[in-house]
Short mmCIF file of C-alpha atoms and ligand atoms in Angstrom, two decimals:
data_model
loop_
_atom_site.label_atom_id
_atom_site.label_comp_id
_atom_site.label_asym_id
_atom_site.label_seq_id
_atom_site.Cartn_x
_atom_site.Cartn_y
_atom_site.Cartn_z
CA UNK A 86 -8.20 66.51 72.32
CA UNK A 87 -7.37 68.52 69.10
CA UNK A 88 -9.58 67.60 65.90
CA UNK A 89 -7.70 66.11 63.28
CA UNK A 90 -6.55 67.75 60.75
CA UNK A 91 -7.88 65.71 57.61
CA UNK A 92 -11.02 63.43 57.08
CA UNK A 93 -8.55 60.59 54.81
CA UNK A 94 -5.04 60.40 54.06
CA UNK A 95 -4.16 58.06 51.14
CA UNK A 96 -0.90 56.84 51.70
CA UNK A 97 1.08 54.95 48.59
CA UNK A 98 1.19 55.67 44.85
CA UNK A 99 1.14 58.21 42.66
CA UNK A 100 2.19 57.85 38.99
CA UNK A 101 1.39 59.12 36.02
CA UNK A 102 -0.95 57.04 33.44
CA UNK A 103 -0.59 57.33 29.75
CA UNK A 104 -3.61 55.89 28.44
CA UNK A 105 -4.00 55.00 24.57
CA UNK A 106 -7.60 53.95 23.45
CA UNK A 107 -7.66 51.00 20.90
CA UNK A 108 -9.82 49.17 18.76
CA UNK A 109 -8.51 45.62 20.45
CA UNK A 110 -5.12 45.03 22.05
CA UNK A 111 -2.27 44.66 19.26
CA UNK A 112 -1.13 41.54 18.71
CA UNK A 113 2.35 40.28 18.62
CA UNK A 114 5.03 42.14 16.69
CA UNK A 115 2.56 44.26 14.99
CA UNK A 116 1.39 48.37 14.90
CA UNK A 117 -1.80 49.56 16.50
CA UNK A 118 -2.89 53.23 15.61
CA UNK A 119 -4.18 54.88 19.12
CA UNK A 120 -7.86 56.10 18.99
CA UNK A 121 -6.99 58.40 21.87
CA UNK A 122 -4.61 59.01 23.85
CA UNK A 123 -4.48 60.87 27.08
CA UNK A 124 -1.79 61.55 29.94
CA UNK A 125 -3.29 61.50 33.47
CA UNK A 126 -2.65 61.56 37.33
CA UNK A 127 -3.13 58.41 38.54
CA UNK A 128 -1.89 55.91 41.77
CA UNK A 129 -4.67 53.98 44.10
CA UNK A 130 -4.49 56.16 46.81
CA UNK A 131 -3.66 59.54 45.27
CA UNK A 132 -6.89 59.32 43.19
CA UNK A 133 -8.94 57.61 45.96
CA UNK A 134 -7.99 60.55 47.62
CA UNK A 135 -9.20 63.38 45.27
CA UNK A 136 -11.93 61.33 44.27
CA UNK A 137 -13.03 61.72 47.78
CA UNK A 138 -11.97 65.75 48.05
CA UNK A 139 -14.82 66.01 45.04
CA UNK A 140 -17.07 64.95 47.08
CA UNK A 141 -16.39 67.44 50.13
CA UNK A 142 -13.46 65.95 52.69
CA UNK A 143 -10.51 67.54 53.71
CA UNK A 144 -8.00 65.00 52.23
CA UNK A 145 -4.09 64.67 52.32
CA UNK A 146 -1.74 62.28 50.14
CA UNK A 147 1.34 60.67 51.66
CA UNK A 148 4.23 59.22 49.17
CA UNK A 149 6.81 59.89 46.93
CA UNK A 150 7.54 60.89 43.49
CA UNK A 151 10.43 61.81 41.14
CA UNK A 152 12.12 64.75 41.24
CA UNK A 153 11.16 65.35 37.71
CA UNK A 154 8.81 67.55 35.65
CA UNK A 155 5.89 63.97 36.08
CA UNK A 156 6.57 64.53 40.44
CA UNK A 157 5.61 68.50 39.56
CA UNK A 158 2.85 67.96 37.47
CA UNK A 159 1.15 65.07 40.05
CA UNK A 160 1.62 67.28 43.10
CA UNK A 161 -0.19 69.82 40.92
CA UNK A 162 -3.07 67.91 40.12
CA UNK A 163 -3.55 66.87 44.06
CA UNK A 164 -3.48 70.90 44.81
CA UNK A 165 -5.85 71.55 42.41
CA UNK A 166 -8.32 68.25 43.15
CA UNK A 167 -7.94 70.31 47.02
CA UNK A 168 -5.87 67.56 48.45
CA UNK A 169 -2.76 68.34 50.75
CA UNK A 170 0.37 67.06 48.94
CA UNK A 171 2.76 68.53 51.86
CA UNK A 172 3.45 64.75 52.73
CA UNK A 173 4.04 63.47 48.69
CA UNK A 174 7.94 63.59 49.15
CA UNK A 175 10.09 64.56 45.97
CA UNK A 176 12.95 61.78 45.60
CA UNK A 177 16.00 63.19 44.85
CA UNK A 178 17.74 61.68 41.48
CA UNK A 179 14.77 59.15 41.14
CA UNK A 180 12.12 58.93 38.16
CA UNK A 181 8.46 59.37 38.62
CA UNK A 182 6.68 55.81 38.14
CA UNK A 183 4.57 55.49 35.29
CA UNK A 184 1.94 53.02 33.71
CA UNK A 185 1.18 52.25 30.72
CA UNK A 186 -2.87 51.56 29.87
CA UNK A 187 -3.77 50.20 26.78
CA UNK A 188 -8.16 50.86 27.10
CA UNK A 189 -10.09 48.75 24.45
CA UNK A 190 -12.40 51.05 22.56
CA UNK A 191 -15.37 48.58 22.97
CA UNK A 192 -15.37 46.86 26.30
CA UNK A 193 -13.74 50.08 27.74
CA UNK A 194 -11.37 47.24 30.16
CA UNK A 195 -7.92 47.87 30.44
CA UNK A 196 -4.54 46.10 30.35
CA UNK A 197 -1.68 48.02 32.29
CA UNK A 198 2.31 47.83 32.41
CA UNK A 199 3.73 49.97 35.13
CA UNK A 200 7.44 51.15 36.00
CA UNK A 201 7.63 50.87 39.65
CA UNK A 202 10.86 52.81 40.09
CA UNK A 203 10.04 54.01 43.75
CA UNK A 204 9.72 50.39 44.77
CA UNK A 205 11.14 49.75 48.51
CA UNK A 206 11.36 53.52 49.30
CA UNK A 207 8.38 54.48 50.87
CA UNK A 208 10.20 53.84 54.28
CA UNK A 209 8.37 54.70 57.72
CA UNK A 210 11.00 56.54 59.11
CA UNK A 211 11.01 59.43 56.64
CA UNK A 212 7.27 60.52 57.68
CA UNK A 213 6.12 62.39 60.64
CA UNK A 214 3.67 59.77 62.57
CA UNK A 215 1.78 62.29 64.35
CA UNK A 216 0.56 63.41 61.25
CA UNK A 217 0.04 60.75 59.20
CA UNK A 218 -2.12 60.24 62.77
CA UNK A 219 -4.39 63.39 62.21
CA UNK A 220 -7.10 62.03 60.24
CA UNK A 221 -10.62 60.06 60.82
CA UNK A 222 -9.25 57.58 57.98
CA UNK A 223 -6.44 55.83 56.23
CA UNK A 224 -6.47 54.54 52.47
CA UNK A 225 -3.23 52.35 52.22
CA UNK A 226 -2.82 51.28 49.18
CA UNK A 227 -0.22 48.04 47.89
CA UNK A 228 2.75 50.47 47.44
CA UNK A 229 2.38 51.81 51.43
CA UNK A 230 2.09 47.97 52.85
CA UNK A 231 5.26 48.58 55.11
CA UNK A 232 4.23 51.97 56.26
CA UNK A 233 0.92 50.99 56.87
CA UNK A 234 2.06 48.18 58.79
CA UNK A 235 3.74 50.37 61.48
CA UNK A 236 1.20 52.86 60.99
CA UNK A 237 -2.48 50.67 61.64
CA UNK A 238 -1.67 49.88 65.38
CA UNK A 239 -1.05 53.27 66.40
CA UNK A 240 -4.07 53.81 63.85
CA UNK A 241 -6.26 51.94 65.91
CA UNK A 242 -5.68 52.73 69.59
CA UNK A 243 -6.60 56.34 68.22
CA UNK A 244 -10.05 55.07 66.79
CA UNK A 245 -8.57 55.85 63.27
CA UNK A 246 -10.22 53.64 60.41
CA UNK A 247 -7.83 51.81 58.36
CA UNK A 248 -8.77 50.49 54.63
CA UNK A 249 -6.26 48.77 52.65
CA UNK A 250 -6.08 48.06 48.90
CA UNK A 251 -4.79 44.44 49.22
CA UNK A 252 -3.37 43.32 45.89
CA UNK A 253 0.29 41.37 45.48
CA UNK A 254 1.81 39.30 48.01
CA UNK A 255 3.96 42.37 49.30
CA UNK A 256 6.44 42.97 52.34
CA UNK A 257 4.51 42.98 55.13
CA UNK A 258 1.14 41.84 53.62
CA UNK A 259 -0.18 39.57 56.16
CA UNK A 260 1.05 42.13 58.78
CA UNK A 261 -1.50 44.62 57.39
CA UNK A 262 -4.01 42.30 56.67
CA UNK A 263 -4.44 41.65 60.50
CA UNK A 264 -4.13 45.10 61.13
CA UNK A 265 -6.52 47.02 58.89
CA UNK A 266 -10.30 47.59 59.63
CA UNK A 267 -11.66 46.84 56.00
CA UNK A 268 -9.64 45.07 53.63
CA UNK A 269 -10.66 45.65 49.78
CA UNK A 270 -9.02 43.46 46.94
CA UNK A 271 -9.78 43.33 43.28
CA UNK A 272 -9.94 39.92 41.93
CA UNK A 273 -6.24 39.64 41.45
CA UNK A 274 -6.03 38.88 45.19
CA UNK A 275 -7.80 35.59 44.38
CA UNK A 276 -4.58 34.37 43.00
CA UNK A 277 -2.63 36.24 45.38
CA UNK A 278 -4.39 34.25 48.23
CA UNK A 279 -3.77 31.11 46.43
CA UNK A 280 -7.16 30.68 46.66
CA UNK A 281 -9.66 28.93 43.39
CA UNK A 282 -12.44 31.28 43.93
CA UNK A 283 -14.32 34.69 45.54
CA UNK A 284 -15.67 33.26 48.32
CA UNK A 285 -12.83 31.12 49.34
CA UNK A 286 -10.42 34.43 49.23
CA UNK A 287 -13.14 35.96 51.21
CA UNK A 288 -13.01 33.55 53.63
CA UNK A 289 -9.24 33.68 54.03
CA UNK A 290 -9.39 37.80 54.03
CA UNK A 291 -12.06 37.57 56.94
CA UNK A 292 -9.74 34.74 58.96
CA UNK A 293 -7.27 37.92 59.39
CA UNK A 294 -10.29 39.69 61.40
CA UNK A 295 -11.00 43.16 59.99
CA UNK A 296 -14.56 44.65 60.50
CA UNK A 297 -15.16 42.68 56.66
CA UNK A 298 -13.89 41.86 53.34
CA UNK A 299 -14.84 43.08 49.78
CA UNK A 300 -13.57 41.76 46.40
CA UNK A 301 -14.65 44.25 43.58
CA UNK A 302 -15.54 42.03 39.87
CA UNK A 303 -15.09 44.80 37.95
CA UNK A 304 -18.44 45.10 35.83
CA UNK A 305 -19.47 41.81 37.45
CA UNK A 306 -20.07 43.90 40.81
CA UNK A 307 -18.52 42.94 44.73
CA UNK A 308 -19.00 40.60 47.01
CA UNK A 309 -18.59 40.94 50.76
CA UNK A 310 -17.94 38.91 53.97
CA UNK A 311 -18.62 40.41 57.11
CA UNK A 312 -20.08 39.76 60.69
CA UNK A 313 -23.52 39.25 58.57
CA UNK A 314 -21.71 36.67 56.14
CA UNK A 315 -21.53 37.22 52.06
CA UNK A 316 -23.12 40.61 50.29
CA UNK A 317 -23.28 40.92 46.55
CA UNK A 318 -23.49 43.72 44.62
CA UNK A 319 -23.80 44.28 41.02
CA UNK A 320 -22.54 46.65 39.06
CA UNK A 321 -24.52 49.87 37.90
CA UNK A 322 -24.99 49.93 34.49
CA UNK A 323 -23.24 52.71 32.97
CA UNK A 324 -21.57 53.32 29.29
CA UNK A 325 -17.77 52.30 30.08
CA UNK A 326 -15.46 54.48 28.26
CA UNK A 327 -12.35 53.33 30.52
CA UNK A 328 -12.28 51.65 33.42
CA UNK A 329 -9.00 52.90 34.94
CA UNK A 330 -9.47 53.73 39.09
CA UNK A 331 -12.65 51.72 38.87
CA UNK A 332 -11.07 50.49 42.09
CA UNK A 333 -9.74 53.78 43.19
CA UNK A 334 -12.98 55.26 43.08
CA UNK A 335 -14.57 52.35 44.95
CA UNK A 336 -12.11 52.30 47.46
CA UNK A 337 -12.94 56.03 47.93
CA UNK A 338 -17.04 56.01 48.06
CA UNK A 339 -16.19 52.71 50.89
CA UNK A 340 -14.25 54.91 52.69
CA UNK A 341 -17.12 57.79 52.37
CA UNK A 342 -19.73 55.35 53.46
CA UNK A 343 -17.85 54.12 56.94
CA UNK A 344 -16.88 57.52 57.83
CA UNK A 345 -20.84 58.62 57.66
CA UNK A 346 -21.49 55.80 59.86
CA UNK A 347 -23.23 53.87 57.24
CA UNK A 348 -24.32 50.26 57.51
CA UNK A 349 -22.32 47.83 55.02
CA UNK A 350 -24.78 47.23 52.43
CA UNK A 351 -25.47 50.71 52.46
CA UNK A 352 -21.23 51.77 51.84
CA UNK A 353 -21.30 49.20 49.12
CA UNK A 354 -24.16 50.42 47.44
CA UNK A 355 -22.23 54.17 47.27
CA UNK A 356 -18.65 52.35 46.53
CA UNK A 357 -20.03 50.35 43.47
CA UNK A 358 -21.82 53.93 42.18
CA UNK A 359 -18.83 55.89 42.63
CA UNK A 360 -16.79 53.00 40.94
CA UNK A 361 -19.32 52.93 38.23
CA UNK A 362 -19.30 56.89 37.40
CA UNK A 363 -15.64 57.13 37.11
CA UNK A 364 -15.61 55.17 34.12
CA UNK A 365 -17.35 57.46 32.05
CA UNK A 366 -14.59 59.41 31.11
CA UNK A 367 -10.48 58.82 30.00
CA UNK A 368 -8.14 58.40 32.38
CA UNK A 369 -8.69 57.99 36.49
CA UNK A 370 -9.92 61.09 37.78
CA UNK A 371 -11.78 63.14 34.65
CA UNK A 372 -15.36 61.45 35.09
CA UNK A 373 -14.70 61.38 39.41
CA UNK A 374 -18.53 62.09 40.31
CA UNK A 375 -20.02 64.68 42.79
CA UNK A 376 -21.90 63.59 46.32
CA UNK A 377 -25.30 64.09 44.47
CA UNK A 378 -24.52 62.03 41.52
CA UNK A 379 -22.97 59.59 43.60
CA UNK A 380 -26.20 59.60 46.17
CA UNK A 381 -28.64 59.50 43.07
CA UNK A 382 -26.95 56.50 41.34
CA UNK A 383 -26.26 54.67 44.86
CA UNK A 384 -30.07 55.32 45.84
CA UNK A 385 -31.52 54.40 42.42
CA UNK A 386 -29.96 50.76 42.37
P1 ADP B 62 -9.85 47.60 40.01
O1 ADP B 62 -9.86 48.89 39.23
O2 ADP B 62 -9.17 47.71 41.34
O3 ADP B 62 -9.41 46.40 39.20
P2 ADP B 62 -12.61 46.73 39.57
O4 ADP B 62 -12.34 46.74 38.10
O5 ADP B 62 -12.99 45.44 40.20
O6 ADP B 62 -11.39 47.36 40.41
O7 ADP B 62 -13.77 47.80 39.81
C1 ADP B 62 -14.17 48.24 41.10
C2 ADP B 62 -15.67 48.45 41.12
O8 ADP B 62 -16.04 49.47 40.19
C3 ADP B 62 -16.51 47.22 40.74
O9 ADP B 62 -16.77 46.39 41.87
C4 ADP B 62 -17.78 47.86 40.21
O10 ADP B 62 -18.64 48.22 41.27
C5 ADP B 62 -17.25 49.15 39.54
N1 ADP B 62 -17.00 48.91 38.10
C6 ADP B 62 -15.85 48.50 37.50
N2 ADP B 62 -16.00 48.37 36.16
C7 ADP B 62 -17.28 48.72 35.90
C8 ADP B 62 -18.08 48.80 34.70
N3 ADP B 62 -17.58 48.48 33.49
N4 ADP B 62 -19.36 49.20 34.82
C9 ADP B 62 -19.90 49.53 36.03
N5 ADP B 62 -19.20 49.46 37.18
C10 ADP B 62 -17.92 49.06 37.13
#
């Protein structure tokens, strides 16, 4: 049997983020000057996936963009992060999405607005299975639901892990949900579930069988529900300058943990560090931390 050819392939969005830095969020028919401003790479898996080249796997991205000067400039940034962009497909005639993030300056949370204007297009049939197959590891983020769909049980008979960034109530959501390995949800999915609280959307997550559950709180931590039953983590302590691909980077340092055969307190531990770290700096991937940082953080808490 021939090695495959990547440790993770994130599969779903890229966009790019424009991220303005203000004192509190404007209110209602009124101006707000910017403190900063920045334009930056972002998409779940796109930075999960350079997030996780940093720290030394051979990575690969699978979507689509525009066929604008935004598709150029995000393909660019995965070559340069090290990560394969052969399978990030330019979309003739279509626009690049983008998000808007409005960061306030003291909390360091943000509020987002996105244009999803590849929605529906990120069809199975224009990808070449065998490989999206080569790999020890999918990321699938909300965007990729379909794909991963018909992806995860072909995924699995080859011993490939599957994670997947469950958000909205997509196409094909509770078809992935019983198919992935790990299934990771901020607390949006709470509402998404229809459920009133953590555990309760745990519980529901864990009813579709994957190997266990995590809602991320943002600076309130994670909880998990596995084999074991619930796991809480809080979050480091770190100065938040933006939070953007908190989640991203989580997603990422989970994925780093199950691939080195680490036990599921121990993944968490790394996750919440590397989710921690990122939001030192502007925009999703500028603060994205080493493997020693990552280790030192992870082992100090
Ligand atoms: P998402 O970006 O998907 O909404 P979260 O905001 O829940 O995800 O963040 C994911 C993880 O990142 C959290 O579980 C936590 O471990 C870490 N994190 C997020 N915000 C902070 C923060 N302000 N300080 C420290 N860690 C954080």
């Amino acid at each position: 049997m021939t090695a495959p050819k990547f440790d993770v392939i994130g599969i779903g969005c890229s966009c790019v983020d424009h991220i303005a830095v203000v004192k509190s969020l404007p209110r209602r028919d009124t101006k707000t000057p910017m403190l900063q401003y920045a334009a930056a790479a972002g998409g779940q898996s796109s930075t999960a996936a350079a997030a996780l080249s940093r720290l030394g796997l051979k990575c690969a991205c699978a979507g689509l963009v525009g066929d604008d000067p935004e598709g150029a400039f995000l393909k660019s940034c995965l070559r340069e992060e090290g990560v394969d962009d052969a399978m990030v497909l330019v979309e003739p005639g279509a626009r690049t999405p983008v998000a808007l993030i409005l960061v306030e300056e003291a909390a360091g949370t943000r509020t987002i607005t996105y244009l999803d204007s590849l929605r529906g297009r990120l069809r199975a049939e224009r990808f070449d299975f065998d490989l999206l197959l080569s790999t020890r590891c999918l990321l699938i983020d909300p965007y990729a639901t379909s794909l991963g769909a018909a992806l995860a049980p072909r995924a699995r008979k080859k011993g490939i892990v599957t994670i997947y960034d469950a958000e909205h109530a997509v196409d094909d959501f509770e078809k992935m949900l019983s198919a992935a390995d790990y299934v990771i949800g901020s607390e949006q999915v709470v509402e998404t579930l229809g459920e009133k609280n953590v555990e309760a959307a745990l519980r529901k997550l864990f009813s579709y069988r994957p190997r266990a559950a995590v809602i991320t709180l943002g600076d309130k931590g994670c909880v998990s529900l596995g084999p074991g039953g619930f796991l809480r983590r809080p979050a480091f302590r770190v100065r938040a300058v933006d939070t953007t691909a908190a989640g991203d980077a989580f997603h990422a340092g989970f994925a780093y943990g199950v691939l080195a055969g680490w036990e599921l307190s121990r993944a968490l531990d790394f996750a919440s560090a590397m989710g921690a770290l990122v939001c030192r700096g502007l925009g999703g991937r500028s603060a994205l931390p080493t493997l020693a940082e990552t280790m030192e953080l992870a082992e100090r808490g």
